[in-house]
Short mmCIF file of C-alpha atoms in Angstrom, two decimals:
data_model
loop_
_atom_site.label_atom_id
_atom_site.label_comp_id
_atom_site.label_asym_id
_atom_site.label_seq_id
_atom_site.Cartn_x
_atom_site.Cartn_y
_atom_site.Cartn_z
CA MET A 1 -28.89 16.05 -43.68
CA ALA A 2 -27.72 13.64 -41.55
CA GLU A 3 -25.94 10.50 -43.48
CA PRO A 4 -26.86 7.19 -42.69
CA ASN A 5 -25.73 5.26 -39.58
CA SER A 6 -23.56 3.40 -41.39
CA THR A 7 -21.56 5.25 -43.09
CA PHE A 8 -20.24 7.56 -40.39
CA LYS A 9 -17.47 5.91 -38.02
CA PRO A 10 -16.75 7.29 -34.44
CA ILE A 11 -13.64 9.78 -34.37
CA LYS A 12 -10.48 8.20 -32.97
CA PRO A 13 -6.93 10.30 -31.77
CA LYS A 14 -4.50 10.57 -35.09
CA LEU A 15 -2.09 11.81 -32.53
CA LYS A 16 -0.37 8.12 -30.90
CA PRO A 17 2.47 7.39 -29.24
CA LYS A 18 5.45 6.92 -30.66
CA PRO A 19 7.35 4.33 -29.39
CA ARG A 20 10.07 4.67 -27.04
CA THR A 21 11.85 1.57 -27.97
CA PRO A 22 13.52 0.91 -31.60
CA LYS A 23 12.05 -2.01 -33.69
CA GLN A 24 14.20 -4.97 -32.93
CA THR A 25 15.45 -5.72 -36.58
CA PRO A 26 15.69 -8.80 -38.26
CA GLU A 27 18.99 -9.26 -37.03
CA SER A 28 18.68 -8.74 -33.50
CA LYS A 29 15.52 -11.79 -33.23
CA TYR A 30 17.81 -13.40 -34.75
CA TRP A 31 20.80 -13.71 -32.31
CA SER A 32 17.77 -12.93 -29.46
CA SER A 33 16.20 -16.37 -31.30
CA PHE A 34 19.10 -18.04 -29.56
CA LYS A 35 16.99 -19.72 -26.13
CA THR A 36 19.67 -19.20 -23.32
CA HIS A 37 20.49 -22.25 -20.85
CA GLN A 38 22.98 -22.05 -18.09
CA ILE A 39 25.62 -25.34 -17.29
CA PRO A 40 26.41 -24.11 -13.81
CA ASP A 41 29.55 -25.33 -11.45
CA LEU A 42 32.22 -25.80 -13.43
CA ILE A 43 34.08 -25.59 -10.36
CA SER A 44 36.79 -22.19 -11.84
CA SER A 45 36.75 -20.04 -14.81
CA ILE A 46 36.22 -21.72 -18.45
CA THR A 47 39.07 -20.83 -20.38
CA SER A 48 38.25 -22.38 -23.73
CA LEU A 49 35.39 -22.93 -25.28
CA THR A 50 35.77 -24.90 -28.85
CA PHE A 51 33.46 -26.60 -31.59
CA SER A 52 33.88 -29.95 -33.17
CA PRO A 53 33.99 -29.37 -37.57
CA SER A 54 32.41 -32.94 -38.18
CA PRO A 55 28.71 -33.39 -37.49
CA PRO A 56 26.56 -32.99 -34.78
CA HIS A 57 29.47 -30.38 -33.72
CA PRO A 58 29.58 -30.62 -30.04
CA PHE A 59 31.85 -28.47 -28.46
CA ALA A 60 34.63 -28.81 -25.56
CA ALA A 61 34.92 -26.91 -22.24
CA THR A 62 38.19 -26.63 -20.58
CA HIS A 63 38.32 -25.26 -16.67
CA SER A 64 40.40 -26.37 -14.02
CA THR A 65 41.75 -29.50 -14.47
CA SER A 66 39.65 -30.65 -16.12
CA LEU A 67 38.76 -30.85 -20.59
CA LYS A 68 34.29 -31.47 -20.68
CA ILE A 69 32.26 -33.05 -24.62
CA PHE A 70 29.69 -31.64 -23.94
CA ASN A 71 26.64 -33.13 -26.83
CA PRO A 72 25.02 -30.32 -28.59
CA GLN A 73 21.13 -31.72 -29.11
CA THR A 74 20.61 -32.27 -25.00
CA LEU A 75 24.10 -29.81 -23.58
CA SER A 76 24.75 -32.70 -20.95
CA PRO A 77 28.25 -33.72 -20.51
CA SER A 78 29.04 -36.48 -22.93
CA SER A 79 32.51 -37.71 -21.20
CA THR A 80 34.84 -35.89 -19.08
CA ILE A 81 38.88 -36.14 -19.26
CA SER A 82 40.45 -35.80 -16.16
CA SER A 83 44.39 -36.67 -17.38
CA PHE A 84 46.05 -33.14 -16.20
CA SER A 85 47.97 -32.13 -13.70
CA ASP A 86 47.56 -27.83 -14.04
CA VAL A 87 44.77 -26.16 -15.11
CA VAL A 88 43.24 -27.06 -19.09
CA SER A 89 44.12 -23.73 -20.84
CA SER A 90 42.90 -24.41 -24.39
CA ALA A 91 41.56 -27.66 -26.90
CA SER A 92 40.72 -27.36 -30.61
CA PHE A 93 39.31 -30.45 -32.40
CA ARG A 94 41.08 -31.88 -35.63
CA CYS A 95 39.42 -31.63 -38.97
CA ASP A 96 37.40 -35.05 -38.67
CA GLY A 97 36.56 -34.79 -34.74
CA LEU A 98 37.97 -37.25 -33.81
CA LEU A 99 40.55 -36.55 -31.77
CA ILE A 100 40.33 -33.70 -30.43
CA ALA A 101 44.54 -31.71 -28.27
CA ALA A 102 44.63 -30.03 -24.68
CA SER A 103 47.12 -27.92 -22.65
CA ASP A 104 47.93 -27.10 -19.29
CA LEU A 105 49.36 -24.41 -17.31
CA SER A 106 52.41 -27.20 -16.75
CA GLY A 107 53.49 -26.75 -20.48
CA LEU A 108 52.36 -30.21 -21.89
CA ILE A 109 50.00 -30.98 -24.93
CA GLN A 110 47.84 -34.47 -24.36
CA VAL A 111 46.24 -35.24 -28.11
CA PHE A 112 42.88 -37.85 -27.13
CA ASP A 113 40.44 -39.99 -28.89
CA VAL A 114 36.69 -38.29 -28.75
CA LYS A 115 35.19 -41.37 -28.16
CA THR A 116 37.57 -43.97 -25.88
CA ARG A 117 39.55 -40.40 -24.22
CA THR A 118 42.25 -42.42 -24.74
CA PRO A 119 45.73 -40.11 -23.74
CA LEU A 120 47.00 -41.27 -27.87
CA ARG A 121 50.30 -38.29 -28.04
CA LYS A 122 52.25 -36.34 -25.17
CA LEU A 123 54.06 -33.49 -26.41
CA ARG A 124 56.53 -31.89 -24.26
CA SER A 125 58.37 -28.92 -25.10
CA HIS A 126 57.52 -25.63 -24.23
CA THR A 127 59.76 -24.65 -20.92
CA ARG A 128 56.44 -22.00 -19.44
CA PRO A 129 52.69 -22.28 -19.64
CA VAL A 130 50.56 -23.54 -22.60
CA ARG A 131 48.16 -20.75 -23.68
CA PHE A 132 47.13 -22.06 -26.85
CA LEU A 133 46.75 -24.41 -29.37
CA LYS A 134 45.40 -24.71 -33.06
CA TYR A 135 44.64 -28.19 -35.52
CA PRO A 136 43.93 -26.74 -38.81
CA LEU A 137 41.46 -26.44 -40.97
CA HIS A 138 42.20 -29.03 -43.39
CA ASP A 139 45.15 -31.01 -42.20
CA LYS A 140 45.67 -33.91 -39.44
CA LEU A 141 49.22 -33.72 -39.08
CA HIS A 142 50.10 -30.84 -37.70
CA LEU A 143 49.26 -27.72 -35.28
CA VAL A 144 50.34 -24.49 -33.20
CA SER A 145 51.00 -23.77 -29.67
CA GLY A 146 51.97 -20.61 -27.71
CA GLY A 147 52.75 -20.13 -24.08
CA ASP A 148 54.52 -18.35 -21.41
CA ASP A 149 57.77 -19.07 -22.99
CA ALA A 150 56.82 -16.91 -26.10
CA VAL A 151 57.89 -19.00 -28.53
CA VAL A 152 55.41 -20.27 -30.75
CA LYS A 153 55.97 -24.10 -31.66
CA TYR A 154 54.79 -26.11 -34.87
CA TRP A 155 54.48 -29.85 -34.55
CA ASP A 156 54.53 -32.94 -35.94
CA VAL A 157 51.80 -34.50 -33.88
CA ALA A 158 52.92 -38.71 -34.65
CA SER A 159 56.24 -38.12 -33.78
CA GLU A 160 55.82 -36.44 -30.85
CA THR A 161 58.40 -33.23 -31.74
CA PRO A 162 58.24 -29.33 -32.79
CA LEU A 163 59.42 -29.15 -36.56
CA LEU A 164 59.66 -25.40 -35.77
CA GLU A 165 59.74 -22.91 -33.68
CA LEU A 166 59.27 -19.51 -34.49
CA LEU A 167 60.65 -16.70 -32.84
CA GLY A 168 59.72 -12.91 -32.67
CA HIS A 169 57.73 -12.57 -30.04
CA LYS A 170 58.80 -10.83 -27.00
CA ASP A 171 55.95 -11.43 -24.60
CA TYR A 172 53.84 -14.10 -23.69
CA VAL A 173 52.28 -15.26 -26.58
CA ARG A 174 48.13 -15.56 -25.18
CA CYS A 175 46.03 -16.72 -28.84
CA GLY A 176 46.13 -17.95 -32.42
CA ASP A 177 44.45 -19.32 -35.11
CA PHE A 178 45.05 -20.96 -38.30
CA SER A 179 44.04 -19.67 -41.90
CA PRO A 180 40.49 -20.73 -43.47
CA VAL A 181 42.22 -20.84 -46.89
CA SER A 182 46.00 -22.48 -45.97
CA HIS A 183 46.79 -24.73 -43.44
CA GLU A 184 50.91 -24.00 -43.55
CA MET A 185 49.80 -19.99 -42.63
CA CYS A 186 48.96 -19.12 -38.89
CA VAL A 187 48.62 -15.79 -36.77
CA THR A 188 49.69 -15.04 -33.09
CA GLY A 189 49.04 -12.56 -31.12
CA SER A 190 50.82 -11.79 -27.86
CA TYR A 191 50.80 -9.75 -24.29
CA ASP A 192 53.36 -7.57 -26.48
CA HIS A 193 51.00 -5.88 -28.56
CA THR A 194 52.17 -7.21 -31.65
CA VAL A 195 50.39 -10.13 -34.25
CA LYS A 196 52.08 -11.98 -36.27
CA LEU A 197 51.75 -13.35 -39.55
CA TRP A 198 53.97 -16.82 -39.80
CA ASP A 199 53.88 -19.42 -43.14
CA VAL A 200 55.94 -22.53 -42.16
CA ARG A 201 57.34 -22.47 -45.73
CA VAL A 202 59.11 -19.73 -44.92
CA THR A 203 63.44 -20.74 -44.08
CA GLY A 204 64.49 -19.17 -40.75
CA SER A 205 61.16 -19.41 -38.91
CA LYS A 206 61.12 -15.77 -39.38
CA THR A 207 57.40 -13.93 -39.59
CA VAL A 208 56.03 -12.79 -42.66
CA MET A 209 53.64 -10.19 -41.33
CA GLU A 210 53.31 -7.75 -37.88
CA VAL A 211 50.62 -5.12 -36.54
CA ASN A 212 50.80 -3.54 -33.24
CA HIS A 213 47.20 -4.12 -31.48
CA GLY A 214 47.78 -1.04 -29.08
CA LYS A 215 46.81 -3.40 -26.41
CA PRO A 216 47.95 -6.67 -24.52
CA VAL A 217 46.57 -8.93 -27.65
CA GLU A 218 43.75 -11.59 -25.45
CA SER A 219 42.57 -13.05 -28.69
CA VAL A 220 43.05 -13.61 -32.56
CA VAL A 221 40.61 -14.74 -35.06
CA PHE A 222 41.03 -15.61 -39.67
CA LEU A 223 38.09 -13.92 -41.04
CA PRO A 224 36.70 -16.59 -43.35
CA SER A 225 37.89 -14.96 -46.51
CA GLY A 226 41.84 -15.70 -45.21
CA GLY A 227 42.59 -11.88 -45.61
CA LEU A 228 41.03 -10.73 -42.81
CA VAL A 229 42.24 -10.55 -39.18
CA ALA A 230 39.79 -9.55 -36.24
CA THR A 231 41.89 -9.09 -32.76
CA ALA A 232 41.34 -7.77 -29.07
CA GLY A 233 42.95 -6.56 -26.96
CA GLY A 234 42.38 -3.63 -23.99
CA ASN A 235 38.36 -2.81 -24.64
CA SER A 236 38.56 -2.95 -28.74
CA VAL A 237 38.74 -5.23 -31.59
CA LYS A 238 40.41 -4.43 -34.67
CA ILE A 239 39.71 -5.82 -38.25
CA TRP A 240 43.53 -5.99 -40.25
CA ASP A 241 43.21 -6.56 -43.70
CA PHE A 242 46.57 -8.73 -44.20
CA ILE A 243 46.65 -9.11 -47.72
CA GLY A 244 46.80 -5.13 -48.50
CA GLY A 245 49.66 -5.21 -46.44
CA GLY A 246 48.52 -5.43 -42.78
CA LYS A 247 46.27 -1.63 -42.78
CA MET A 248 43.75 -1.48 -39.71
CA VAL A 249 40.21 -1.89 -41.80
CA TYR A 250 38.31 -0.44 -38.52
CA SER A 251 38.52 -0.47 -34.64
CA MET A 252 35.08 -1.28 -33.04
CA GLU A 253 35.18 0.26 -29.28
CA SER A 254 32.08 -1.00 -28.39
CA HIS A 255 33.22 -2.62 -24.74
CA THR A 256 34.28 -0.37 -21.29
CA LYS A 257 36.69 -3.02 -20.18
CA THR A 258 38.56 -6.09 -21.49
CA VAL A 259 37.97 -8.14 -24.86
CA THR A 260 38.22 -10.88 -23.21
CA SER A 261 37.77 -13.59 -26.42
CA VAL A 262 36.37 -13.35 -30.13
CA CYS A 263 35.08 -15.50 -33.01
CA VAL A 264 32.84 -16.00 -36.04
CA GLY A 265 29.78 -16.07 -37.08
CA ARG A 266 27.17 -17.22 -39.54
CA VAL A 267 23.77 -15.27 -39.15
CA GLY A 268 21.02 -18.12 -40.69
CA LYS A 269 21.54 -21.41 -41.60
CA GLU A 270 24.23 -23.00 -43.88
CA ASN A 271 22.03 -23.62 -47.15
CA VAL A 272 20.64 -20.34 -46.83
CA GLU A 273 21.55 -16.98 -48.75
CA GLU A 274 21.76 -15.09 -46.00
CA GLY A 275 23.62 -17.75 -44.38
CA ARG A 276 26.98 -16.71 -45.95
CA GLU A 277 27.00 -13.23 -43.90
CA HIS A 278 28.98 -13.89 -41.44
CA ARG A 279 29.70 -11.27 -38.60
CA VAL A 280 32.80 -10.87 -35.52
CA LEU A 281 31.06 -12.51 -31.28
CA SER A 282 33.16 -10.49 -28.79
CA VAL A 283 32.75 -10.93 -24.83
CA GLY A 284 34.22 -9.07 -22.19
CA LEU A 285 35.11 -8.25 -18.26
CA ASP A 286 31.90 -5.92 -18.79
CA GLY A 287 29.81 -8.93 -19.42
CA TYR A 288 28.60 -7.85 -22.70
CA MET A 289 28.21 -9.52 -26.00
CA LYS A 290 28.39 -8.08 -28.75
CA VAL A 291 28.11 -9.21 -32.56
CA PHE A 292 29.94 -7.19 -35.18
CA ASP A 293 29.37 -6.67 -38.75
CA TYR A 294 32.42 -6.35 -40.50
CA GLY A 295 30.38 -5.67 -43.59
CA ARG A 296 29.03 -2.15 -42.90
CA MET A 297 30.86 -1.38 -39.77
CA LYS A 298 28.35 -1.69 -37.05
CA VAL A 299 27.20 -3.60 -33.96
CA THR A 300 24.28 -5.91 -34.90
CA HIS A 301 23.39 -6.88 -31.63
CA SER A 302 24.64 -6.14 -28.35
CA MET A 303 23.09 -8.55 -24.76
CA ARG A 304 24.27 -8.49 -20.57
CA PHE A 305 25.12 -11.03 -18.63
CA PRO A 306 25.42 -11.54 -15.04
CA ALA A 307 29.19 -11.91 -14.87
CA PRO A 308 32.73 -11.21 -16.65
CA LEU A 309 33.29 -13.13 -19.75
CA MET A 310 35.79 -15.53 -21.30
CA SER A 311 35.34 -17.54 -23.83
CA ILE A 312 32.62 -17.75 -26.91
CA GLY A 313 32.34 -20.21 -29.26
CA PHE A 314 29.97 -20.71 -32.17
CA SER A 315 28.72 -24.00 -33.74
CA PRO A 316 29.82 -23.88 -37.75
CA ASP A 317 25.57 -25.13 -38.50
CA CYS A 318 24.68 -22.69 -36.65
CA GLY A 319 22.54 -23.93 -33.98
CA VAL A 320 24.46 -23.20 -30.51
CA ARG A 321 26.39 -20.25 -29.82
CA VAL A 322 28.39 -20.88 -25.67
CA ILE A 323 29.91 -18.68 -23.66
CA GLY A 324 31.90 -19.30 -21.25
CA SER A 325 32.11 -16.93 -17.71
CA SER A 326 34.58 -16.37 -14.81
CA ASN A 327 32.57 -17.89 -12.05
CA GLY A 328 31.95 -20.90 -13.51
CA VAL A 329 28.60 -20.82 -15.42
CA MET A 330 28.22 -21.64 -19.50
CA TYR A 331 25.88 -19.73 -21.24
CA VAL A 332 24.61 -21.87 -23.97
CA GLY A 333 22.16 -20.33 -26.68
CA LYS A 334 20.18 -23.01 -28.93
CA ARG A 335 18.38 -22.73 -32.04
CA LYS A 336 15.74 -24.89 -32.95
CA THR A 337 17.27 -26.91 -35.79
CA LYS A 338 15.48 -28.01 -39.22
CA GLU A 339 14.36 -31.49 -38.19
CA GLU A 340 13.24 -30.70 -34.55
CA ASN A 341 10.43 -27.69 -36.11
CA VAL A 342 9.20 -30.27 -38.81
CA GLU A 343 8.88 -32.84 -36.02
CA SER A 344 6.87 -30.32 -34.07
CA GLY A 345 4.96 -29.26 -37.58
CA LEU A 346 3.60 -32.86 -37.74
CA ARG A 347 2.44 -33.48 -34.04
CA SER A 348 0.87 -30.28 -34.84
CA PHE A 349 -0.62 -31.41 -37.96
CA TRP A 350 -0.99 -34.78 -36.73
CA SER A 351 -3.67 -32.83 -33.15
CA LEU A 352 -6.24 -31.04 -35.95
CA GLY A 353 -6.43 -33.54 -38.09
CA VAL A 354 -7.89 -35.79 -35.49
CA GLU A 355 -9.72 -32.85 -34.12
CA GLU A 356 -11.03 -31.49 -37.44
CA GLU A 357 -12.41 -35.69 -37.65
CA ARG A 358 -13.87 -35.33 -34.32
CA ARG A 359 -15.43 -31.92 -35.14
CA VAL A 360 -17.16 -32.36 -38.58
CA MET A 361 -20.70 -32.71 -39.31
CA ARG A 362 -22.87 -32.62 -42.20
CA PRO A 363 -25.84 -32.04 -43.34
CA SER A 364 -27.69 -34.85 -42.53
CA TYR A 365 -26.87 -34.24 -38.30
CA PHE A 366 -29.75 -32.41 -36.79
CA ARG A 367 -27.07 -30.75 -34.56
CA TYR A 368 -25.89 -28.91 -38.89
CA PHE A 369 -28.25 -26.39 -38.52
CA HIS A 370 -27.95 -25.17 -34.46
CA ARG A 371 -24.55 -24.36 -35.37
CA GLY A 372 -23.75 -21.54 -32.84
CA GLN A 373 -21.92 -17.66 -33.97
CA GLY A 374 -19.06 -19.49 -32.47
CA ASP A 375 -18.71 -22.44 -35.59
CA LYS A 376 -15.99 -22.08 -38.02
CA PRO A 377 -17.15 -21.77 -41.42
CA LYS A 378 -16.29 -24.24 -43.75
CA GLU A 379 -14.77 -24.17 -47.58
CA GLY A 380 -17.53 -23.65 -50.41
CA ASP A 381 -20.05 -22.53 -47.76
CA TYR A 382 -21.98 -19.11 -48.24
CA LEU A 383 -21.18 -17.14 -46.09
CA VAL A 384 -24.38 -13.82 -45.10
CA MET A 385 -22.36 -10.87 -43.28
CA ARG A 386 -24.57 -8.77 -41.21
CA PRO A 387 -23.12 -5.00 -40.88
CA LYS A 388 -22.91 -4.32 -37.33
CA LYS A 389 -23.97 -1.50 -35.47
CA VAL A 390 -21.81 1.14 -34.46
CA LYS A 391 -21.85 3.06 -31.22
CA LEU A 392 -21.38 6.23 -31.66
CA ALA A 393 -20.85 8.57 -28.43
CA GLU A 394 -22.69 12.29 -27.28
CA HIS A 395 -19.86 13.87 -29.43
CA ASP A 396 -20.01 11.60 -32.38
CA LYS A 397 -23.99 12.09 -32.38
CA LEU A 398 -23.08 15.69 -32.69
CA LEU A 399 -21.10 15.81 -35.44
CA LYS A 400 -23.09 13.54 -37.56
CA LYS A 401 -25.31 16.12 -37.22
CA PHE A 402 -22.75 19.59 -37.93
CA ARG A 403 -23.38 20.87 -34.07
CA HIS A 404 -19.64 21.48 -33.79
CA LYS A 405 -19.43 23.80 -31.16
CA GLU A 406 -22.18 20.93 -29.12
CA ALA A 407 -19.90 18.31 -29.95
CA LEU A 408 -16.44 20.38 -28.54
CA VAL A 409 -18.50 21.30 -24.78
CA SER A 410 -19.99 17.95 -24.68
CA VAL A 411 -16.27 16.06 -25.38
CA LEU A 412 -14.34 19.18 -23.53
CA GLY A 413 -16.93 17.85 -20.47
CA ASN A 414 -16.61 14.08 -20.93
CA LYS A 415 -12.04 15.02 -19.50
CA ASN A 416 -10.42 12.30 -21.66
CA PRO A 417 -7.70 14.16 -23.25
CA GLU A 418 -7.79 11.56 -26.92
CA ASN A 419 -11.32 11.75 -27.33
CA VAL A 420 -11.55 15.93 -27.05
CA VAL A 421 -8.35 16.05 -28.60
CA ALA A 422 -9.71 13.65 -31.27
CA VAL A 423 -12.19 15.95 -31.74
CA MET A 424 -10.63 18.49 -31.96
CA GLU A 425 -8.53 16.69 -34.87
CA GLU A 426 -12.32 16.73 -36.91
CA LEU A 427 -13.57 20.45 -36.31
CA VAL A 428 -9.69 21.22 -37.86
CA ALA A 429 -10.07 19.06 -40.86
CA ARG A 430 -13.44 20.77 -41.51
CA ARG A 431 -12.29 23.88 -41.07
CA LYS A 432 -15.00 24.62 -37.66
CA LEU A 433 -12.42 24.68 -34.82
CA LEU A 434 -11.70 28.57 -34.56
CA LYS A 435 -15.34 29.71 -35.43
CA CYS A 436 -16.56 27.11 -32.37
CA VAL A 437 -13.59 28.58 -30.46
CA GLU A 438 -15.00 32.47 -31.74
CA ASN A 439 -18.10 31.22 -30.32
CA LEU A 440 -17.79 29.43 -26.98
CA ASP A 441 -19.32 31.46 -24.16
CA ASN A 442 -17.01 32.51 -21.07
CA GLU A 443 -18.42 29.33 -19.10
CA GLU A 444 -17.81 27.01 -22.45
CA LEU A 445 -14.55 29.22 -22.61
CA GLY A 446 -13.65 28.27 -19.14
CA LEU A 447 -13.44 24.58 -19.29
CA LEU A 448 -11.46 24.78 -22.90
CA LEU A 449 -8.97 27.26 -20.83
CA MET A 450 -8.61 24.67 -18.23
CA PHE A 451 -8.00 22.09 -20.78
CA LEU A 452 -5.19 23.13 -22.05
CA GLN A 453 -4.26 24.20 -18.84
CA LYS A 454 -3.92 20.86 -18.35
CA TYR A 455 -2.43 18.91 -21.53
CA SER A 456 -1.42 21.28 -23.47
CA THR A 457 3.02 20.32 -22.44
CA VAL A 458 1.54 16.90 -22.65
CA PRO A 459 4.36 15.62 -25.76
CA ARG A 460 1.34 14.24 -26.91
CA PHE A 461 -0.68 17.04 -27.84
CA SER A 462 1.04 19.85 -27.59
CA GLY A 463 2.04 19.69 -30.93
CA LEU A 464 -1.69 20.90 -32.10
CA LEU A 465 -2.83 21.98 -28.41
CA MET A 466 0.25 25.02 -28.05
CA GLY A 467 -0.86 26.29 -31.47
CA LEU A 468 -4.55 26.61 -30.24
CA THR A 469 -3.85 28.04 -27.35
CA LYS A 470 -2.07 30.87 -29.69
CA LYS A 471 -5.10 31.14 -31.52
CA VAL A 472 -7.86 31.40 -28.32
CA LEU A 473 -5.80 33.96 -26.08
CA GLU A 474 -5.49 36.03 -29.93
CA MET A 475 -8.95 35.69 -30.37
CA ARG A 476 -10.67 36.29 -26.95
CA VAL A 477 -8.70 38.71 -25.58
CA GLU A 478 -11.28 41.20 -24.08
CA ASP A 479 -13.67 38.13 -22.60
CA ILE A 480 -10.41 37.40 -21.25
CA ARG A 481 -10.23 40.52 -19.66
CA GLY A 482 -13.17 41.11 -18.39
CA SER A 483 -13.66 38.90 -16.12
CA GLU A 484 -11.76 37.22 -13.19
CA ALA A 485 -12.11 33.54 -13.24
CA LEU A 486 -11.10 33.50 -17.40
CA LYS A 487 -7.50 35.41 -15.92
CA GLY A 488 -6.98 32.73 -13.08
CA GLN A 489 -7.41 30.27 -15.53
CA ILE A 490 -4.39 32.16 -17.83
CA ARG A 491 -2.09 32.66 -15.00
CA ASN A 492 -2.84 28.90 -14.04
CA LEU A 493 -1.20 27.87 -17.94
CA LYS A 494 1.21 30.58 -17.37
CA ARG A 495 2.48 28.69 -14.70
CA SER A 496 2.29 25.34 -16.06
CA VAL A 497 4.16 26.79 -19.66
CA GLU A 498 7.04 27.97 -17.57
CA GLU A 499 6.86 25.01 -15.55
CA GLU A 500 7.93 22.83 -18.84
CA ILE A 501 9.96 25.21 -20.02
CA ARG A 502 11.97 24.78 -17.07
CA ILE A 503 12.08 21.25 -16.95
CA GLN A 504 13.42 21.32 -20.53
CA HIS A 505 16.48 23.70 -19.57
CA SER A 506 17.09 20.60 -17.00
CA LEU A 507 16.83 17.92 -19.69
CA GLN A 508 19.10 19.57 -21.81
CA GLU A 509 21.03 20.10 -19.65
CA LEU A 510 21.26 16.71 -18.38
CA GLN A 511 22.12 15.76 -21.80
CA GLY A 512 24.73 17.82 -22.41
CA ILE A 513 26.43 15.79 -19.42
CA ILE A 514 25.34 12.68 -20.46
CA SER A 515 25.50 12.02 -24.07
CA PRO A 516 29.43 12.66 -24.29
CA LEU A 517 29.23 9.22 -21.54
CA LEU A 518 26.70 7.15 -23.81
CA ARG A 519 28.99 8.34 -27.09
CA ILE A 520 32.02 6.85 -25.92
CA ALA A 521 30.29 3.41 -23.93
CA GLY A 522 28.29 3.06 -26.82
CA ARG A 523 31.13 3.88 -30.12
CA GLY A 524 31.36 1.36 -32.08
#
């Protein structure tokens, strides 16, 4: 006796295609949440990007003979400083955000008031272009600089004089950074492939430690612990443990061209637990930005841009990410701040409140008793649920009546492969599929063979259909030998399988060629 209609559900295929692209990880979603805005027409390559340590964390970009300071909320330039005679190479905010220092290729370093743009100090001592300068994290009186004269200078800004000349590099000094835990220790990178650690308290201006990157060093940055340093040169980013004697911890070689700049970013907000997880962000001439988790030693996110990238910066409040390109375009990624989210939430709340007030109906109103199905129930309403009538297809009706062979023949005639496979899966669950195959006449067997010839090599269905094909050939071999039509179906099935095998062999050959290239390109 058939079961009631309410308890019988239409069959659905269990074999579903797997997604070709992997699901986004929470970290990928975080980095993708930075909505990119383009700031074009900055004339030339953007050589340096730096953020102010003090809220609201404006950022400065150096390009051509100008230094522009941008508002992080509106992303519009708030001021432009053009008091330079040559290309501006680097800039750095003081720890209080009130002053900014900038260097140019003439060898001059200037210190400006951020609000008035007035030049307060001019530091002259380098004989060649200055490539980098940096203020310490907790020191307002000193800064360090380096340039093409292979000399690192430690300056007393107030007196405009270099207190120390740190000698040791044999080629252009391109980059440097101060330790986040000590304003008396800094690290510099040079085209002589070396990265040197300096302590301004050491007499004789000697280097404290030295490591060899193996390629000309383009960028160097201290990691927040103060014991690890990230260096960039060639197509690799390397992590060094300076507390452990300068041991290399890891080499990330995910870029395919020269890495031009690295900085430290952070996942999450300042007051959130996950906000303590830091990442190394790198950009290169290949147009890629890579996010490297140096805790797990793996690349967690990658993003492509349409031009070679020269510089990168990340705001201390995790709200803005800025990337400078070689063609004068800045790609600014901005996340919504907490205040913006609250403001949009309040707007939604008030608009919802007004809408609810307009729609409210009471039992004293005539319209209250003529509400349609589209009206949403209110809190406290008693809901009377009416079960919806399930519409069954022909094969579902036959399965409900346990007429298994007729259900299989019926669905084979509809030519919907998903429904056919769903019926076969149901018959397997009922242990009736082979019995149905055994009872098919020659015409019905021809329908089944035609279906197997067409879909048995489809990856979604092959797991079930290839096994079924083998069983059909074993069980109905005599009937197939006695029918020319069935022999023709078997020949077609054989050709189909041989073609699939040939394709699979070709794909394996291609995989053997491509996989080494992918390993090289995606290493890290």
